Amino acid sequence: MPEAPYNRSWLFHEQQDVGLAAEAVKLARVFADMKFVRAANPDSEWLRDWSRYVDYNARTRHTLDGLLLAYAITPGPGGEPHGFDRARTIAGQLEVFTLASPALECQVFEHPTQAGGQGYIIAFSGFASDLMATVAWALPTICFAYQADEETPTDRRSLEEFVRKFAPAQDALRDLDESLASHLRLSEAGDARLQAPISILPAHDEGSRAACATFLLAHEFSHVTQGDFDTEAMRPDVPPQNFLADLPDEIRLEVEADCAAFTLTMNALIVRDGEDPRIPDFRALKKAQLPLRPSRFPRKRRRQEQAQEDARMLMNCVNHATEACLSFYAVTELLSAVARHRGDEAQALRFGKVSERRDAVRGYMQWIREGLEETWGVSMWHPEEARRWAHLDRHIDHLSRTLVPTLGHAPPPRPPGVPDTFRRGTARS
C-alpha cells in the first residue's frame, strides 16, 4: 500500500509522527475552500492532486521546524533552555497545515499519534498571516507619514521640501489601504466576487512574511506547549507585578502566549537567518560595541567586523519580531471593526478582546528590548519606539472608521501585473 502523502520535517524527521503528518494533509484537503482555490488559481488541479496540498504546506511546515529549534534554545521557567530532548518530544506530537481558504483564525485539533499518545494539528491561517505581513512591511511608511503630518512646516520653502518627501509616503499609504481592502473584501465576498487580493509586498522580501507567519504559528505553538501537553509549562520570564497583575485568567493566558510567541519568533529568526544558521558570539559582540578603533591586525579586525554584522542581524530580527507582534494587534482590530460593521457582534467581541492584552504585551516587548542591551551589548530600544507604535494605532483607527464601511461596495479592478498572493504559496489572512 503506498505511503500517504505528508510534509517531511526538515530537522526532526526521525521524531516526526508520519501518521499525524499525513492526517494534517487530509485536513488541509477537508478544510480547503474550493471556490477560493478556483478564484485564486483558476487552472489548478487541487481537487484531484494531493501533491498540491503538500507543496502548499511546505513553507508552514518549515516554519514549525524553525520554532522547534528556537524552542530548544529558549530559556524555560528556571532560566535554562528547554533543550533538544524536549523539542524532539514535541516534534513527534505536533503538526501543521495551511488553510486554503479566506478563514481568518487559526485552530488546533487533537488527534492520536501512531504511538498511542495525544497529538495536535494546528490549522494555520495563511490569509491572516498575509494581512499581518502587509501591515508589518508598511509600518515604516505609516510611521513616517504620521510623523511628517505632525511636523508640517509653515514657511514656503520648507513646505515645498516637505511635500516632495511626504507625497511618496501618502501614495504608499493609499496602496496599503487598497491592498488591505482587497484582503478584507475577499474574506467578506459572496461566491461571484471571489478574487485574489492585491499584494504590495515585494516578491523578494521575505522578512515581513517570515516574521508574521512565525509569530502567528508561535502563538498556537505556545498554547499547546504550555497547556495541552500538561508536562512542562513554557511560561515566559515575565515579572507579574508589571505585566500580568490584575488580568483575568483567560486574558492572562493569552498574554503569556503572545509574550512567548514574541520571544520564540525573535529566536527563530535569529537561528535561521541566512543559509548557515548559527548563534552569534555574544562575548565578541559586546566587545565590538565599545568605542574602539578597527584593529590593525587582520584576524582581530575580522572578528570585529563579524561582531558588527551579528549586531545588525540581531537588530533586524528583533525589529521584525516586534513588527509582527504589532501587526497582529493591528489586524485583529481591523477584523473586529469588519465584524461589527456586518453585525456579527460575537466575532467582533472575540477579535476585540485581543486589544485588552495589547498594552501588557507591548510592555513586555519594551522590557525585553531594553534588557537585550545588557545581554548583547546592542541597544534595541529607543524612546521613539512608543511614538511609532502610537502612529500605527492611529492609522488602524482611521481605517476602521473610513475603509471598513466601504467593504460592501464592488471591489476595484486589480491592477495589471500585481502578483497573486495565492500563487506565491501563501493562503489567506
Tab-separated table of N, CA and C in Angstrom, residues 228-351:
chain	number	residue	atom	x	y	z
A	228	ASP	N	-1.840	22.181	26.783
A	228	ASP	CA	-2.394	20.876	26.456
A	228	ASP	C	-1.438	19.721	26.718
A	229	PHE	N	-0.126	19.963	26.634
A	229	PHE	CA	0.805	18.864	26.906
A	229	PHE	C	0.840	18.532	28.390
A	230	ASP	N	0.624	19.539	29.228
A	230	ASP	CA	0.495	19.330	30.671
A	230	ASP	C	1.720	18.644	31.268
A	231	THR	N	2.887	18.981	30.758
A	231	THR	CA	4.107	18.424	31.357
A	231	THR	C	5.034	19.561	31.765
A	232	GLU	N	5.577	20.271	30.797
A	232	GLU	CA	6.480	21.371	31.100
A	232	GLU	C	5.873	22.661	30.590
A	233	ALA	N	5.582	23.577	31.511
A	233	ALA	CA	4.991	24.844	31.104
A	233	ALA	C	6.039	25.702	30.422
A	234	MET	N	5.588	26.440	29.421
A	234	MET	CA	6.503	27.335	28.705
A	234	MET	C	6.182	28.770	29.092
A	235	ARG	N	6.219	29.075	30.376
A	235	ARG	CA	5.904	30.416	30.834
A	235	ARG	C	7.066	31.359	30.543
A	236	PRO	N	6.797	32.466	29.892
A	236	PRO	CA	7.888	33.419	29.672
A	236	PRO	C	8.296	34.057	30.991
A	237	ASP	N	9.504	34.553	31.057
A	237	ASP	CA	10.043	35.150	32.268
A	237	ASP	C	9.517	36.569	32.390
A	238	VAL	N	8.270	36.683	32.848
A	238	VAL	CA	7.593	37.975	32.898
A	238	VAL	C	7.335	38.354	34.355
A	239	PRO	N	7.815	39.521	34.815
A	239	PRO	CA	7.515	39.946	36.178
A	239	PRO	C	6.021	40.202	36.347
A	240	PRO	N	5.300	39.401	37.146
A	240	PRO	CA	3.838	39.530	37.237
A	240	PRO	C	3.395	40.900	37.718
A	241	GLN	N	4.188	41.512	38.611
A	241	GLN	CA	3.750	42.790	39.164
A	241	GLN	C	3.707	43.879	38.100
A	242	ASN	N	4.449	43.697	37.005
A	242	ASN	CA	4.499	44.729	35.970
A	242	ASN	C	3.539	44.472	34.816
A	243	PHE	N	3.347	43.196	34.452
A	243	PHE	CA	2.656	42.908	33.202
A	243	PHE	C	1.380	42.072	33.351
A	244	LEU	N	1.308	41.227	34.339
A	244	LEU	CA	0.185	40.300	34.430
A	244	LEU	C	-0.729	40.573	35.615
A	245	ALA	N	-0.389	41.559	36.426
A	245	ALA	CA	-1.190	41.832	37.610
A	245	ALA	C	-2.606	42.248	37.219
A	246	ASP	N	-3.557	41.723	37.957
A	246	ASP	CA	-4.975	42.088	37.823
A	246	ASP	C	-5.614	41.678	36.503
A	247	LEU	N	-4.920	40.870	35.692
A	247	LEU	CA	-5.537	40.395	34.454
A	247	LEU	C	-6.392	39.163	34.735
A	248	PRO	N	-7.594	39.080	34.153
A	248	PRO	CA	-8.395	37.855	34.293
A	248	PRO	C	-7.633	36.656	33.743
A	249	ASP	N	-7.941	35.455	34.243
A	249	ASP	CA	-7.186	34.259	33.864
A	249	ASP	C	-7.159	34.052	32.360
A	250	GLU	N	-8.317	34.217	31.693
A	250	GLU	CA	-8.375	33.973	30.248
A	250	GLU	C	-7.447	34.921	29.496
A	251	ILE	N	-7.468	36.193	29.865
A	251	ILE	CA	-6.610	37.174	29.191
A	251	ILE	C	-5.150	36.926	29.551
A	252	ARG	N	-4.884	36.554	30.807
A	252	ARG	CA	-3.504	36.312	31.227
A	252	ARG	C	-2.878	35.190	30.416
A	253	LEU	N	-3.633	34.111	30.171
A	253	LEU	CA	-3.103	33.002	29.381
A	253	LEU	C	-2.780	33.450	27.952
A	254	GLU	N	-3.623	34.315	27.391
A	254	GLU	CA	-3.360	34.819	26.046
A	254	GLU	C	-2.154	35.763	26.032
A	255	VAL	N	-2.020	36.571	27.075
A	255	VAL	CA	-0.855	37.450	27.185
A	255	VAL	C	0.416	36.620	27.252
A	256	GLU	N	0.383	35.556	28.054
A	256	GLU	CA	1.553	34.688	28.161
A	256	GLU	C	1.887	34.046	26.817
A	257	ALA	N	0.851	33.632	26.082
A	257	ALA	CA	1.091	33.030	24.767
A	257	ALA	C	1.687	34.056	23.804
A	258	ASP	N	1.200	35.296	23.849
A	258	ASP	CA	1.753	36.339	22.978
A	258	ASP	C	3.200	36.660	23.349
A	259	CYS	N	3.483	36.745	24.654
A	259	CYS	CA	4.848	37.031	25.096
A	259	CYS	C	5.788	35.907	24.667
A	260	ALA	N	5.351	34.669	24.870
A	260	ALA	CA	6.168	33.525	24.450
A	260	ALA	C	6.341	33.521	22.940
A	261	ALA	N	5.280	33.896	22.198
A	261	ALA	CA	5.364	33.923	20.737
A	261	ALA	C	6.362	34.971	20.272
A	262	PHE	N	6.410	36.131	20.936
A	262	PHE	CA	7.384	37.163	20.570
A	262	PHE	C	8.810	36.649	20.767
A	263	THR	N	9.073	36.037	21.934
A	263	THR	CA	10.420	35.529	22.205
A	263	THR	C	10.783	34.411	21.234
A	264	LEU	N	9.845	33.503	20.990
A	264	LEU	CA	10.102	32.406	20.055
A	264	LEU	C	10.365	32.927	18.645
A	265	THR	N	9.572	33.907	18.214
A	265	THR	CA	9.757	34.473	16.876
A	265	THR	C	11.129	35.110	16.745
A	266	MET	N	11.493	35.877	17.746
A	266	MET	CA	12.798	36.525	17.735
A	266	MET	C	13.909	35.480	17.625
A	267	ASN	N	13.854	34.437	18.444
A	267	ASN	CA	14.895	33.400	18.420
A	267	ASN	C	14.870	32.588	17.133
A	268	ALA	N	13.658	32.308	16.619
A	268	ALA	CA	13.555	31.536	15.376
A	268	ALA	C	14.163	32.309	14.211
A	269	LEU	N	13.938	33.625	14.162
A	269	LEU	CA	14.515	34.435	13.096
A	269	LEU	C	16.038	34.499	13.227
A	270	ILE	N	16.533	34.517	14.448
A	270	ILE	CA	17.978	34.598	14.655
A	270	ILE	C	18.667	33.312	14.210
A	271	VAL	N	18.159	32.159	14.643
A	271	VAL	CA	18.872	30.910	14.368
A	271	VAL	C	18.770	30.481	12.916
A	272	ARG	N	17.768	30.975	12.196
A	272	ARG	CA	17.665	30.561	10.795
A	272	ARG	C	17.996	31.692	9.841
A	273	ASP	N	18.598	32.759	10.355
A	273	ASP	CA	18.970	33.867	9.494
A	273	ASP	C	20.086	33.427	8.548
A	274	GLY	N	19.902	33.622	7.259
A	274	GLY	CA	20.903	33.231	6.274
A	274	GLY	C	20.834	31.746	5.964
A	275	GLU	N	21.714	31.301	5.091
A	275	GLU	CA	21.716	29.905	4.673
A	275	GLU	C	22.454	29.007	5.659
A	276	ASP	N	23.259	29.619	6.551
A	276	ASP	CA	24.043	28.831	7.502
A	276	ASP	C	23.712	29.312	8.913
A	277	PRO	N	22.587	28.836	9.484
A	277	PRO	CA	22.166	29.325	10.798
A	277	PRO	C	23.242	29.088	11.852
A	278	ARG	N	23.436	30.075	12.704
A	278	ARG	CA	24.390	29.931	13.792
A	278	ARG	C	24.030	30.922	14.883
A	279	ILE	N	24.512	30.662	16.089
A	279	ILE	CA	24.295	31.573	17.202
A	279	ILE	C	25.472	32.547	17.250
A	280	PRO	N	25.207	33.841	17.288
A	280	PRO	CA	26.309	34.810	17.327
A	280	PRO	C	27.170	34.638	18.574
A	281	ASP	N	28.410	35.065	18.503
A	281	ASP	CA	29.334	35.071	19.631
A	281	ASP	C	29.047	36.334	20.441
A	282	PHE	N	28.266	36.189	21.515
A	282	PHE	CA	27.809	37.365	22.249
A	282	PHE	C	28.930	38.043	23.031
A	283	ARG	N	29.938	37.277	23.446
A	283	ARG	CA	31.063	37.895	24.141
A	283	ARG	C	31.821	38.825	23.188
A	284	ALA	N	32.068	38.346	21.977
A	284	ALA	CA	32.729	39.196	20.987
A	284	ALA	C	31.840	40.366	20.596
A	285	LEU	N	30.520	40.129	20.599
A	285	LEU	CA	29.567	41.170	20.226
A	285	LEU	C	29.661	42.355	21.184
A	286	LYS	N	29.695	42.077	22.487
A	286	LYS	CA	29.752	43.149	23.479
A	286	LYS	C	31.061	43.933	23.359
A	287	LYS	N	32.150	43.227	23.117
A	287	LYS	CA	33.433	43.912	22.974
A	287	LYS	C	33.436	44.823	21.747
A	288	ALA	N	32.800	44.361	20.677
A	288	ALA	CA	32.822	45.123	19.423
A	288	ALA	C	32.003	46.406	19.512
A	289	GLN	N	31.109	46.495	20.500
A	289	GLN	CA	30.281	47.682	20.619
A	289	GLN	C	30.978	48.806	21.381
A	290	LEU	N	32.130	48.493	21.994
A	290	LEU	CA	32.875	49.537	22.673
A	290	LEU	C	33.417	50.521	21.637
A	291	PRO	N	33.657	51.768	22.047
A	291	PRO	CA	34.184	52.751	21.070
A	291	PRO	C	35.654	52.477	20.757
A	292	LEU	N	35.891	51.406	20.022
A	292	LEU	CA	37.254	51.014	19.665
A	292	LEU	C	37.514	51.307	18.191
A	293	ARG	N	38.755	51.637	17.896
A	293	ARG	CA	39.145	51.755	16.503
A	293	ARG	C	39.292	50.373	15.891
A	294	PRO	N	39.067	50.265	14.567
A	294	PRO	CA	39.306	48.970	13.922
A	294	PRO	C	40.742	48.524	14.160
A	295	SER	N	40.874	47.259	14.473
A	295	SER	CA	42.197	46.728	14.773
A	295	SER	C	43.088	46.733	13.529
A	296	ARG	N	44.379	46.919	13.756
A	296	ARG	CA	45.339	46.849	12.659
A	296	ARG	C	45.674	45.408	12.305
A	297	PHE	N	45.311	44.467	13.204
A	297	PHE	CA	45.611	43.057	12.976
A	297	PHE	C	44.448	42.409	12.218
A	298	PRO	N	44.715	41.795	11.069
A	298	PRO	CA	43.622	41.278	10.215
A	298	PRO	C	42.674	40.340	10.944
A	299	ARG	N	43.190	39.391	11.738
A	299	ARG	CA	42.306	38.429	12.393
A	299	ARG	C	41.379	39.129	13.390
A	300	LYS	N	41.928	40.029	14.179
A	300	LYS	CA	41.108	40.743	15.158
A	300	LYS	C	40.111	41.658	14.459
A	301	ARG	N	40.542	42.291	13.351
A	301	ARG	CA	39.630	43.160	12.616
A	301	ARG	C	38.470	42.365	12.025
A	302	ARG	N	38.761	41.145	11.540
A	302	ARG	CA	37.679	40.296	11.009
A	302	ARG	C	36.686	39.934	12.110
A	303	ARG	N	37.193	39.682	13.320
A	303	ARG	CA	36.289	39.379	14.435
A	303	ARG	C	35.423	40.587	14.769
A	304	GLN	N	36.019	41.772	14.733
A	304	GLN	CA	35.236	42.988	14.976
A	304	GLN	C	34.149	43.167	13.915
A	305	GLU	N	34.524	42.963	12.669
A	305	GLU	CA	33.559	43.118	11.579
A	305	GLU	C	32.448	42.083	11.674
A	306	GLN	N	32.801	40.836	12.041
A	306	GLN	CA	31.785	39.797	12.201
A	306	GLN	C	30.827	40.152	13.331
A	307	ALA	N	31.376	40.672	14.438
A	307	ALA	CA	30.526	41.062	15.566
A	307	ALA	C	29.584	42.191	15.174
A	308	GLN	N	30.066	43.147	14.398
A	308	GLN	CA	29.204	44.239	13.956
A	308	GLN	C	28.115	43.740	13.005
A	309	GLU	N	28.471	42.770	12.162
A	309	GLU	CA	27.472	42.168	11.281
A	309	GLU	C	26.437	41.400	12.099
A	310	ASP	N	26.896	40.693	13.137
A	310	ASP	CA	25.974	39.995	14.031
A	310	ASP	C	25.021	40.976	14.709
A	311	ALA	N	25.563	42.131	15.124
A	311	ALA	CA	24.729	43.136	15.782
A	311	ALA	C	23.627	43.621	14.849
A	312	ARG	N	23.972	43.876	13.579
A	312	ARG	CA	22.963	44.309	12.608
A	312	ARG	C	21.918	43.215	12.384
A	313	MET	N	22.390	41.962	12.294
A	313	MET	CA	21.462	40.854	12.096
A	313	MET	C	20.510	40.716	13.283
A	314	LEU	N	21.039	40.797	14.501
A	314	LEU	CA	20.193	40.684	15.691
A	314	LEU	C	19.171	41.811	15.738
A	315	MET	N	19.598	43.013	15.407
A	315	MET	CA	18.672	44.148	15.427
A	315	MET	C	17.554	43.950	14.401
A	316	ASN	N	17.898	43.463	13.208
A	316	ASN	CA	16.878	43.204	12.189
A	316	ASN	C	15.874	42.161	12.659
A	317	CYS	N	16.375	41.086	13.284
A	317	CYS	CA	15.491	40.016	13.749
A	317	CYS	C	14.553	40.502	14.848
A	318	VAL	N	15.096	41.266	15.802
A	318	VAL	CA	14.261	41.797	16.882
A	318	VAL	C	13.224	42.760	16.322
A	319	ASN	N	13.639	43.611	15.369
A	319	ASN	CA	12.690	44.552	14.769
A	319	ASN	C	11.585	43.820	14.009
A	320	HIS	N	11.946	42.781	13.257
A	320	HIS	CA	10.932	42.014	12.525
A	320	HIS	C	9.958	41.332	13.484
A	321	ALA	N	10.470	40.777	14.579
A	321	ALA	CA	9.588	40.140	15.564
A	321	ALA	C	8.655	41.165	16.196
A	322	THR	N	9.182	42.346	16.488
A	322	THR	CA	8.355	43.407	17.075
A	322	THR	C	7.264	43.844	16.099
A	323	GLU	N	7.639	44.044	14.846
A	323	GLU	CA	6.665	44.470	13.833
A	323	GLU	C	5.590	43.407	13.624
A	324	ALA	N	5.969	42.126	13.699
A	324	ALA	CA	4.979	41.057	13.550
A	324	ALA	C	3.967	41.100	14.684
A	325	CYS	N	4.462	41.310	15.915
A	325	CYS	CA	3.559	41.380	17.067
A	325	CYS	C	2.637	42.589	16.956
A	326	LEU	N	3.181	43.737	16.583
A	326	LEU	CA	2.354	44.934	16.420
A	326	LEU	C	1.301	44.733	15.326
A	327	SER	N	1.694	44.112	14.230
A	327	SER	CA	0.746	43.903	13.131
A	327	SER	C	-0.352	42.918	13.525
A	328	PHE	N	-0.038	41.991	14.418
A	328	PHE	CA	-1.046	41.042	14.909
A	328	PHE	C	-2.198	41.795	15.583
A	329	TYR	N	-1.858	42.732	16.450
A	329	TYR	CA	-2.908	43.505	17.124
A	329	TYR	C	-3.606	44.446	16.160
A	330	ALA	N	-2.867	45.031	15.226
A	330	ALA	CA	-3.480	45.932	14.254
A	330	ALA	C	-4.520	45.196	13.407
A	331	VAL	N	-4.163	44.008	12.939
A	331	VAL	CA	-5.072	43.245	12.081
A	331	VAL	C	-6.300	42.788	12.855
A	332	THR	N	-6.126	42.336	14.089
A	332	THR	CA	-7.299	41.897	14.853
A	332	THR	C	-8.240	43.068	15.144
A	333	GLU	N	-7.692	44.267	15.312
A	333	GLU	CA	-8.568	45.433	15.479
A	333	GLU	C	-9.365	45.702	14.210
A	334	LEU	N	-8.702	45.586	13.056
A	334	LEU	CA	-9.417	45.759	11.790
A	334	LEU	C	-10.510	44.703	11.625
A	335	LEU	N	-10.177	43.449	11.945
A	335	LEU	CA	-11.147	42.372	11.801
A	335	LEU	C	-12.323	42.554	12.756
A	336	SER	N	-12.055	43.091	13.931
A	336	SER	CA	-13.146	43.379	14.860
A	336	SER	C	-14.071	44.441	14.284
A	337	ALA	N	-13.482	45.470	13.651
A	337	ALA	CA	-14.298	46.525	13.039
A	337	ALA	C	-15.118	45.975	11.879
A	338	VAL	N	-14.526	45.068	11.093
A	338	VAL	CA	-15.258	44.456	9.971
A	338	VAL	C	-16.436	43.636	10.491
A	339	ALA	N	-16.206	42.826	11.518
A	339	ALA	CA	-17.285	42.005	12.073
A	339	ALA	C	-18.399	42.874	12.647
A	340	ARG	N	-18.025	43.944	13.309
A	340	ARG	CA	-19.041	44.837	13.873
A	340	ARG	C	-19.837	45.516	12.758
A	341	HIS	N	-19.169	45.860	11.656
A	341	HIS	CA	-19.839	46.524	10.530
A	341	HIS	C	-20.896	45.618	9.908
A	342	ARG	N	-20.616	44.301	9.869
A	342	ARG	CA	-21.602	43.400	9.264
A	342	ARG	C	-22.593	42.851	10.292
A	343	GLY	N	-22.491	43.294	11.544
A	343	GLY	CA	-23.453	42.914	12.569
A	343	GLY	C	-23.137	41.640	13.318
A	344	ASP	N	-21.932	41.111	13.179
A	344	ASP	CA	-21.533	39.896	13.891
A	344	ASP	C	-20.863	40.304	15.205
A	345	GLU	N	-21.670	40.566	16.222
A	345	GLU	CA	-21.144	41.082	17.479
A	345	GLU	C	-20.287	40.039	18.208
A	346	ALA	N	-20.615	38.753	18.041
A	346	ALA	CA	-19.836	37.718	18.728
A	346	ALA	C	-18.395	37.698	18.217
A	347	GLN	N	-18.241	37.730	16.884
A	347	GLN	CA	-16.888	37.736	16.332
A	347	GLN	C	-16.196	39.060	16.614
A	348	ALA	N	-16.935	40.151	16.565
A	348	ALA	CA	-16.339	41.458	16.875
A	348	ALA	C	-15.800	41.468	18.294
A	349	LEU	N	-16.549	40.881	19.224
A	349	LEU	CA	-16.097	40.817	20.611
A	349	LEU	C	-14.879	39.923	20.752
A	350	ARG	N	-14.880	38.803	20.014
A	350	ARG	CA	-13.755	37.859	20.096
A	350	ARG	C	-12.459	38.504	19.601
A	351	PHE	N	-12.533	39.178	18.460
A	351	PHE	CA	-11.347	39.881	17.974
A	351	PHE	C	-11.018	41.083	18.856
